[in-house]
Coordinates of C-alpha atoms and ligand atoms in Angstrom, one line a residue:
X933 CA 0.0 0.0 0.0
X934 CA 1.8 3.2 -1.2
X935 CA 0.7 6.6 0.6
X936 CA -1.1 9.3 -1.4
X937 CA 0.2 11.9 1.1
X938 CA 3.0 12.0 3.4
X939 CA 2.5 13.9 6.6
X940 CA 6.0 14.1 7.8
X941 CA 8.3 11.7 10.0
X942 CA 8.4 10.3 13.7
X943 CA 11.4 8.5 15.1
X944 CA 12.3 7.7 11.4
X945 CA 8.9 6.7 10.4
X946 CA 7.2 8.6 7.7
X947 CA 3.4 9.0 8.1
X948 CA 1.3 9.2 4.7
X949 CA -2.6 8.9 3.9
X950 CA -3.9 6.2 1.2
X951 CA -6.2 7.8 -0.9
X952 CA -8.9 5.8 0.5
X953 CA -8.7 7.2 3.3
X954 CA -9.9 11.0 2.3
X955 CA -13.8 8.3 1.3
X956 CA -13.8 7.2 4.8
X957 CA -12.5 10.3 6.4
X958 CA -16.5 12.4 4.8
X959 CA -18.2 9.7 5.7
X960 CA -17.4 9.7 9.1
X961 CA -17.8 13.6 9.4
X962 CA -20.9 13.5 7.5
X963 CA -22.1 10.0 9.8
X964 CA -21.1 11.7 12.9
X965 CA -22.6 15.6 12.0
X966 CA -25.9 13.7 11.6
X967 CA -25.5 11.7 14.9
X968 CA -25.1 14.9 16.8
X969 CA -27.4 17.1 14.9
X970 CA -30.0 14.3 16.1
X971 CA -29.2 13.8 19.7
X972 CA -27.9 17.4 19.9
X973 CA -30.8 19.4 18.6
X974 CA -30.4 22.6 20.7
X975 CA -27.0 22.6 18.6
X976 CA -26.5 25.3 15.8
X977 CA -25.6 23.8 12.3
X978 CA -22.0 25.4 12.6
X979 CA -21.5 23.6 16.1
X980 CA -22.6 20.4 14.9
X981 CA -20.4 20.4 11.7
X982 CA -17.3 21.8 13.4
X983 CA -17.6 18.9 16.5
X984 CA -17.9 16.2 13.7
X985 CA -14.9 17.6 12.1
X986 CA -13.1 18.0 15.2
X987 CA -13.8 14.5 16.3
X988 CA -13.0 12.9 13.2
X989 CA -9.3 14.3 13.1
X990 CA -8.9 13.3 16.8
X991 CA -10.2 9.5 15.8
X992 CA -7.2 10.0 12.9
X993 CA -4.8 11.1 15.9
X994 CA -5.7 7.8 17.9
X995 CA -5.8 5.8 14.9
X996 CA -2.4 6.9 14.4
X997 CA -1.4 6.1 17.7
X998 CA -2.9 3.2 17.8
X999 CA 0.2 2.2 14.6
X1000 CA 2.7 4.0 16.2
X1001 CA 2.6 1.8 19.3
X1002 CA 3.6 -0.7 17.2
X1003 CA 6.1 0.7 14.9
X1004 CA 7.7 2.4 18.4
X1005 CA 7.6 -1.3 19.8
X1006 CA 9.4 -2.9 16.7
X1007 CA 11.8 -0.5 16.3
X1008 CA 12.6 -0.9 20.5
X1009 CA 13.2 -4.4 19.8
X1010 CA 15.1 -4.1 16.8
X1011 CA 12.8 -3.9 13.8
X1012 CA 13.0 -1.5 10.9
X1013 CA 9.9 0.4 10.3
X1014 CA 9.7 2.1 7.1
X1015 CA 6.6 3.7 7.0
X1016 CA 2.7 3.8 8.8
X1017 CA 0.1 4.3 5.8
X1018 CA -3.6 5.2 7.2
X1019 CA -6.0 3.9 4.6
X1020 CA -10.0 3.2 4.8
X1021 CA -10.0 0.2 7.1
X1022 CA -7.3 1.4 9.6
X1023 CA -3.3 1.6 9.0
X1024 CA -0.7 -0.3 8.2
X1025 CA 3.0 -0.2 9.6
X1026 CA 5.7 -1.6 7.3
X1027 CA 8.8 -2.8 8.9
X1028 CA 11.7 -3.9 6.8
X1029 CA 12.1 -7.2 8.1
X1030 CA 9.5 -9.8 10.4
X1031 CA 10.1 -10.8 14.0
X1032 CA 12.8 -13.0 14.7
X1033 CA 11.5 -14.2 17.9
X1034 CA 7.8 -15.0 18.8
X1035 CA 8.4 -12.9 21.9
X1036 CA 8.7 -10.0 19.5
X1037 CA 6.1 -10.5 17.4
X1038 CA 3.7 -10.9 20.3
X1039 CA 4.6 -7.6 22.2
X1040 CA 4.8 -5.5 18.4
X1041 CA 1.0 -7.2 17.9
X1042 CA -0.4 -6.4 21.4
X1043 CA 0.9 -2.8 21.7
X1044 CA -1.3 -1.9 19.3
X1045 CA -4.7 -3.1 21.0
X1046 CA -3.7 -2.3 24.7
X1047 CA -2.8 1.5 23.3
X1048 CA -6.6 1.5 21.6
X1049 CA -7.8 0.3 24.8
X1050 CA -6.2 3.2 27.1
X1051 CA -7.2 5.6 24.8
X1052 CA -10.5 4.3 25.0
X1053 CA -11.0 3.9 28.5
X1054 CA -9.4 7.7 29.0
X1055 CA -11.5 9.2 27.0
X1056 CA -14.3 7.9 28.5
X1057 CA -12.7 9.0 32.1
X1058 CA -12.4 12.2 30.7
X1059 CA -16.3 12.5 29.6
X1060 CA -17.0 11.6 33.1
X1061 CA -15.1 14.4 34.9
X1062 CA -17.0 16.6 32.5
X1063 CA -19.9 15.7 34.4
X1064 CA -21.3 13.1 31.2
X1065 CA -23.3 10.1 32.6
X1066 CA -23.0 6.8 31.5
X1067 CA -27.3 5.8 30.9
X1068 CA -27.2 9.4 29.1
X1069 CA -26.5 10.9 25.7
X1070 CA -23.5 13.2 25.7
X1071 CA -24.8 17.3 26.2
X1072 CA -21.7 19.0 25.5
X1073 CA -19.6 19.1 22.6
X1074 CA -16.6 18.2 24.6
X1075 CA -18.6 14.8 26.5
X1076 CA -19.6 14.0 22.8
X1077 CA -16.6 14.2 21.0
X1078 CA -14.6 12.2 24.1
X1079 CA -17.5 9.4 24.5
X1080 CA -17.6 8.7 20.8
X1081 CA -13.7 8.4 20.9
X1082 CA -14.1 6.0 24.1
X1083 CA -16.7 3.6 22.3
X1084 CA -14.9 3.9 18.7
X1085 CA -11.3 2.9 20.7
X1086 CA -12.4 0.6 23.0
X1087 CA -14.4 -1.0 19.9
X1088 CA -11.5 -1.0 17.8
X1089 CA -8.9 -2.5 20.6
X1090 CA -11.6 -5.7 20.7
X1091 CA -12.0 -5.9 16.8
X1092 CA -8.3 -5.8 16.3
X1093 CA -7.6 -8.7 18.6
X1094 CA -10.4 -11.3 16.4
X1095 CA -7.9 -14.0 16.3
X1096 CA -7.0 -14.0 12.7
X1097 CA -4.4 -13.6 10.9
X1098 CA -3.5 -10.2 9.4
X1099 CA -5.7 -8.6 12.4
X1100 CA -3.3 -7.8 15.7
X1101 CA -5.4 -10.7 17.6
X1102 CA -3.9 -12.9 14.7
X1103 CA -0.3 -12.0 15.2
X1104 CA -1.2 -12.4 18.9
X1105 CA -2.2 -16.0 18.1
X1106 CA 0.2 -16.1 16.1
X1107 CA 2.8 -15.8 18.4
X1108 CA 1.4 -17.6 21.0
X1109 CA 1.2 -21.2 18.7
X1110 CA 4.9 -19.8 17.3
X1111 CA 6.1 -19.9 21.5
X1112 CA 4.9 -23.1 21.8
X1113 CA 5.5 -25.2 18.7
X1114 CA 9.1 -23.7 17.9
X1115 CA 7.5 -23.7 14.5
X1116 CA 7.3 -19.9 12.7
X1117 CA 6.1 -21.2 9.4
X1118 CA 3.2 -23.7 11.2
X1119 CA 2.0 -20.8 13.1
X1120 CA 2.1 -18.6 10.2
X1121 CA -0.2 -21.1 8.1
X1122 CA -2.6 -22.0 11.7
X1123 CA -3.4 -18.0 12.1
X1124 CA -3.6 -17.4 8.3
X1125 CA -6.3 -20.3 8.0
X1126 CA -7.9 -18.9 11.4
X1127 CA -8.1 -15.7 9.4
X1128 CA -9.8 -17.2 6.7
X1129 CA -12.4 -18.7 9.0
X1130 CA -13.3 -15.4 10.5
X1131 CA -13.1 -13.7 7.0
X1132 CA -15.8 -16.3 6.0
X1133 CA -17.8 -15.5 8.7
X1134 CA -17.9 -11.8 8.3
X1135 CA -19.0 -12.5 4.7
X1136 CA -21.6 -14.5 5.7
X1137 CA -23.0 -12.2 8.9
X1138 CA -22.5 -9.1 6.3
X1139 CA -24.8 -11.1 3.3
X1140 CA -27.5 -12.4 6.3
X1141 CA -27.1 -8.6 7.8
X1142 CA -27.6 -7.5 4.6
X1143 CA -31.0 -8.9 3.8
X1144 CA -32.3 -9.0 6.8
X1145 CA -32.7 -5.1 6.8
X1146 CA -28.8 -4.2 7.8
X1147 CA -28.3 -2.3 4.7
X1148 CA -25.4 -0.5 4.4
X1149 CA -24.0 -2.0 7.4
X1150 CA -24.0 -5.1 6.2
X1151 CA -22.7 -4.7 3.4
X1152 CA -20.2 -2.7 5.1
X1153 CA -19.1 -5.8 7.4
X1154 CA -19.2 -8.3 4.5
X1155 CA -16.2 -5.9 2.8
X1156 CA -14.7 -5.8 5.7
X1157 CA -14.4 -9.8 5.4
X1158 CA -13.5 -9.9 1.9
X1159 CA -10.8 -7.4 2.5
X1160 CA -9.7 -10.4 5.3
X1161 CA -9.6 -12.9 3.2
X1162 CA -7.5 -11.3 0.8
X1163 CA -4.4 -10.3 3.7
X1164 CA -5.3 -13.8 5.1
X1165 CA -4.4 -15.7 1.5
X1166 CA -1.8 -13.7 0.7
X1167 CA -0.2 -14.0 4.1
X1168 CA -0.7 -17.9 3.3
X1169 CA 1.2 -17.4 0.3
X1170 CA 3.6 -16.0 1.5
X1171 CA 5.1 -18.3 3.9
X1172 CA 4.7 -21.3 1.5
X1173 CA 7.4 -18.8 -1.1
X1174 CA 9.3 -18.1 1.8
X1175 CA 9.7 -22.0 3.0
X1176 CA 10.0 -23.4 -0.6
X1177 CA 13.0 -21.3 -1.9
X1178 CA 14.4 -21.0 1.9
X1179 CA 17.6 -23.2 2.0
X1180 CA 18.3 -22.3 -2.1
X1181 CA 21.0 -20.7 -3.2
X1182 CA 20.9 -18.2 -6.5
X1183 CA 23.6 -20.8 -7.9
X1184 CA 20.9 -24.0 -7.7
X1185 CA 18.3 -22.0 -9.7
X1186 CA 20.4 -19.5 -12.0
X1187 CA 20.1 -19.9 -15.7
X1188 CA 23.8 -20.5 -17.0
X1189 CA 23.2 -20.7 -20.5
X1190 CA 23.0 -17.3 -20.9
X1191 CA 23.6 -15.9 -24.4
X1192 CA 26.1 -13.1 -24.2
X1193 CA 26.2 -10.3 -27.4
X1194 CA 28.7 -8.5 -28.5
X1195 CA 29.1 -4.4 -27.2
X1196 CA 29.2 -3.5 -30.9
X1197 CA 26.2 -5.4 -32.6
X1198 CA 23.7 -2.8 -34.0
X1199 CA 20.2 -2.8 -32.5
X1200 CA 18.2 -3.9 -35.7
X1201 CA 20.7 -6.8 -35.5
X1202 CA 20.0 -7.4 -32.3
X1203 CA 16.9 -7.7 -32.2
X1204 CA 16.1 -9.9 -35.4
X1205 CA 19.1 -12.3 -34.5
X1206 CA 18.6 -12.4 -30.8
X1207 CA 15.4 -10.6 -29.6
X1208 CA 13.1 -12.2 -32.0
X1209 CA 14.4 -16.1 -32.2
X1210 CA 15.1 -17.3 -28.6
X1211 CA 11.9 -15.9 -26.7
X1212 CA 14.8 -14.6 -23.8
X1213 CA 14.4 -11.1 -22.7
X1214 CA 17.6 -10.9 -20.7
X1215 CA 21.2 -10.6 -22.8
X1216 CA 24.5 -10.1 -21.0
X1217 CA 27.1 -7.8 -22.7
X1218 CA 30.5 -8.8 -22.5
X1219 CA 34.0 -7.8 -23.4
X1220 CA 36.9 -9.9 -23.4
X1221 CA 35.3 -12.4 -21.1
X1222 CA 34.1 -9.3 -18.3
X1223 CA 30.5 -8.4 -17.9
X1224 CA 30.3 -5.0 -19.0
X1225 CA 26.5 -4.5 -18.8
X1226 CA 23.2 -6.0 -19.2
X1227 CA 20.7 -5.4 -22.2
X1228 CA 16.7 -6.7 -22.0
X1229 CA 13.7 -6.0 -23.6
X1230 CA 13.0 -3.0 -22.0
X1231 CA 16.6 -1.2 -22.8
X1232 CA 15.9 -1.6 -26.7
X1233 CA 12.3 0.1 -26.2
X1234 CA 13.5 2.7 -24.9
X1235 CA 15.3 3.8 -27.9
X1236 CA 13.0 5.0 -30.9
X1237 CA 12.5 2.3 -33.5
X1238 CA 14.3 4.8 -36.3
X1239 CA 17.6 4.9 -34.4
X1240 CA 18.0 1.0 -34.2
X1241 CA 20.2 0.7 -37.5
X1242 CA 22.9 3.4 -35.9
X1243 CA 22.8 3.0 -31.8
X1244 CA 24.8 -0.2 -30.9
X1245 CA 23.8 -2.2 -27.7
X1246 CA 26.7 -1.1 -25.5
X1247 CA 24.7 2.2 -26.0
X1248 CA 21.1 0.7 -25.5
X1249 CA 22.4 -1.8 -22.2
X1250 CA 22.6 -0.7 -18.8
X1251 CA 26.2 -0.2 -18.1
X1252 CA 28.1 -3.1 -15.1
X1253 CA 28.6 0.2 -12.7
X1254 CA 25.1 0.4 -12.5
X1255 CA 23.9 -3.0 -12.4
X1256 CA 22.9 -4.7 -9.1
X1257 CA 24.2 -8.1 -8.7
X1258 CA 24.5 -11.0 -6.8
X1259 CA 26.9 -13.8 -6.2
X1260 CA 26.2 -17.4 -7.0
X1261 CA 25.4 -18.6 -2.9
X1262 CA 23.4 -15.4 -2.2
X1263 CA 20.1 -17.4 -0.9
X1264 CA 16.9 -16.5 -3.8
X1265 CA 15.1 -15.1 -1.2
X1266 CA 17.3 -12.4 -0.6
X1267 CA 17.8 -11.6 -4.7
X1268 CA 14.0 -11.8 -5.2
X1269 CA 14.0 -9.0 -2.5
X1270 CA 16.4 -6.6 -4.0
X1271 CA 14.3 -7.4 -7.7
X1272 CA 11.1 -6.2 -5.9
X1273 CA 12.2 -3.6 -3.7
X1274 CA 14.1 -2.7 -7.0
X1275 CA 11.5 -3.3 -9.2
X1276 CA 14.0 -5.1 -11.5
X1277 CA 13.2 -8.2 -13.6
X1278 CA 16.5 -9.8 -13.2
X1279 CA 20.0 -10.0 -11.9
X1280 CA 23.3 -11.0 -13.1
X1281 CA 25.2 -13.7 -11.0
X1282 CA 28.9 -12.2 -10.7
X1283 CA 31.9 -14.4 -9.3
X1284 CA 35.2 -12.7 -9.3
X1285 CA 34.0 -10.1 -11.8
X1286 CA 32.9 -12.7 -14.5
X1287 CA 29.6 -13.4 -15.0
X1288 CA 28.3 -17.1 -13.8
X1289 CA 24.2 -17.1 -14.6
X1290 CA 21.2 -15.1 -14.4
X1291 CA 18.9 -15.2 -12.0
X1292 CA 15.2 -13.7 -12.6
X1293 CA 11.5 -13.5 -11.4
X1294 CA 9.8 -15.6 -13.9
X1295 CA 12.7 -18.1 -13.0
X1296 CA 11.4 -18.2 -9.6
X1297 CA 7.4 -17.6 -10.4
X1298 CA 8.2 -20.6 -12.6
X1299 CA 9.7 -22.8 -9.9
X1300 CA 7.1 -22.4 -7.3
X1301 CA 4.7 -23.1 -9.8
X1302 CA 6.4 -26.4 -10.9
X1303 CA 6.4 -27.3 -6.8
X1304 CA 2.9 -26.2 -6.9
X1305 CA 1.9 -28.6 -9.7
X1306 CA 3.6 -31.3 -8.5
X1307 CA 2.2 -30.7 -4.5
X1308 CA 5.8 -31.3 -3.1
X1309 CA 5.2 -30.5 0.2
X1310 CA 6.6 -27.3 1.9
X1311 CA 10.2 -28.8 3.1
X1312 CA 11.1 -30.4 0.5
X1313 CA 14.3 -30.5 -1.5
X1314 CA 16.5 -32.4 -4.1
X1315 CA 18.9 -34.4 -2.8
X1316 CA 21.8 -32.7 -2.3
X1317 CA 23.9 -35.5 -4.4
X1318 CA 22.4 -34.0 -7.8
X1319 CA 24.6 -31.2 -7.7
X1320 CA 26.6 -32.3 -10.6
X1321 CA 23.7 -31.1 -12.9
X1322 CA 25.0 -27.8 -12.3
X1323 CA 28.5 -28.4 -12.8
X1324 CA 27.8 -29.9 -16.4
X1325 CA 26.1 -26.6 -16.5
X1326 CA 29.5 -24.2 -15.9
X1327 CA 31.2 -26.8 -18.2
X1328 CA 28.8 -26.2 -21.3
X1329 CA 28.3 -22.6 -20.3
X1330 CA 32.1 -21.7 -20.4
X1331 CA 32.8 -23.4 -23.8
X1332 CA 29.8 -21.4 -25.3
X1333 CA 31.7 -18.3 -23.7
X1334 CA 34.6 -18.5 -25.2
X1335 CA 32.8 -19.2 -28.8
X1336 CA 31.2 -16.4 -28.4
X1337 CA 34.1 -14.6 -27.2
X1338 CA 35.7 -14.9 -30.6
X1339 CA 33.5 -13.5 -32.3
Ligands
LIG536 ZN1 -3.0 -2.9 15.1

């Protein structure tokens, strides 16, 4: 989730607004100005719009505290936080990295919901001491805006802790099953299918909701559990990459027979005698046995169709200084993060300056689809004894280099 608007920074963390947001925002001032303009009705239009407003940027305030708590914990304990991003159906805090330890991850899951819950509970104090009785409505603007801030926090802290997966109670649970079972990718895949439970049954309560008179609400709840389901999958996902390619190296995966062009080959030629016959969209460019750059499919079209006869591909590629790379035991998991957070489709696998593979997304897209098709279970892995594939691999790889060295 990318921010439409950044707010600034705290301890390091910059705060933005998702667009959706701003949708949710109205709807709340316009929910909440015709909540008090109906309980309120001695209230002047003006009062009544300027409380809503009020209370609707101090339920923004708590929200945000409500993600700070746990960005401040994570970072306490070690964790990166990037950014918070507010959007319609709460915030989001993204760290760089996960917990290492279940203790972590259950203090960075709970802040959040005990925060909600003080807020809550103190806002509601403060209605009291401003003379606001519990079996009444609110009079003042001040009791109205604090109880509404009490119910809306106090209700948020028990939604938040539903045990399922993405939802704080999830990580609670999470962590709990994590403590116990010594097992991070289990626990992962219990909360994530707990999520998907209570997804289901938000859908379902929303639809029933809905046609039994509900409305809006319901439909409102049954989004709420669609949008569930989605984070819960997707977490699900997410541990079965990370457990599959955990273990591999870039060098058990890389494609070695990687064709290799020469600096001064025209673009026209490149593209009918390479481009257009092998269905590869990756090239390295060499010279005299170095890697001197990379050219792909997206380096030729950026250079107007008319100028292919004259610009050669050393002046199309993206130069070696610029190029990430990676070495052949650098585990996939960490080059598939440097493609995304790079948004790069592949990267060249470098040993002592001279180029061993390529290693790219579709590569491992491919992979986990093969282990997918064949239901291998999570763990598993090739014998270790079958490394000589690879070898075979260097040996072929290195004669086709120096053919095409010659050239
Ligand atoms: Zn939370």
């Amino acid at each position: 989730m990318r921010s439409t608007v950044k707010l600034g920074k705290v301890s390091g963390i910059e705060i933005g607004l998702h667009y959706s947001w701003f949708i949710i925002a109205a709807l709340i001032v316009f929910s909440l100005g015709q909540h008090f303009h109906q309980v309120n009705p001695s209230w002047s239009m003006w009062e009544v719009w300027i409380v809503a407003l009020i209370t609707a940027v101090l339920f923004f305030v708590t929200l945000l505290l409500h993600e700070l708590a746990h960005s401040l914990v994570a970072q306490k304990r070690g964790l990166k936080v990037k950014a918070i991003t507010l959007f319609a159906l709460g915030g989001v805090s993204q760290t760089e990295d996960d917990a290492s330890d279940a203790k972590t991850e259950f203090w960075v899951a709970i802040a959040g919901p005990i925060t909600s819950l003080v807020i809550g509970f103190g806002c509601l104090g403060t209605a009291m001491a401003f003379g606001w009785q519990r079996s009444a409505e609110p009079q003042t603007a001040v009791t109205a805006v604090a109880v509404w801030l009490g119910y809306i926090n106090i209700g948020l802290a028990l939604f938040n802790m539903i045990p399922g997966f993405p939802l704080d109670g999830g990580r609670v649970l999470r962590s709990i099953i994590w403590g116990i079972s010594k097992n991070a990718d289990r626990s992962t895949r219990i909360a994530a299918r707990v999520g998907q439970i209570v997804a289901l049954l938000f859908i379902l309560d929303g639809i029933w909701q809905f046609f039994h008179g509900g409305g809006f609400g319901g439909l409102w709840i049954a989004f709420i559990g669609w949008f569930l389901m989605d984070a819960a999958k997707a977490s699900y996902t997410e541990v079965e990459t990370e457990s599959a390619l955990r273990d591999l190296r870039v060098s058990d995966i890389m494609a070695t027979e990687c064709v290799v062009v020469n600096r001064g080959m025209s673009l026209q030629e490149f593209v009918d005698i390479h481009l257009l016959t092998t269905g590869q969209r990756c090239f390295a460019v060499e010279d005299q046995g170095r890697l001197i750059g990379l050219i792909t499919l997206r380096d030729v079209s950026r250079i107007p169709r008319d100028r292919w006869g004259q610009a050669t591909v050393s002046e199309a590629m993206r130069p070696g200084t610029e190029l990430r790379t990676v070495s052949p035991d650098t585990p996939v998991l960490d080059a598939l993060k440097i493609m995304v957070r790079n948004d790069i489709n592949q990267l060249p696998v470098v040993s002592h300056g001279s180029l061993q593979g390529i290693v790219s997304r579709s590569q491992i897209m491919q992979l986990l689809r093969t282990r997918d098709a064949l239901r291998l279970p999570a763990g598993y892995r090739p014998p270790a004894e079958l490394s000589w594939r690879n070898e075979v691999d260097v040996r072929s790889m290195s004669r086709m280099l120096s053919r095409h060295s010659r050239v």
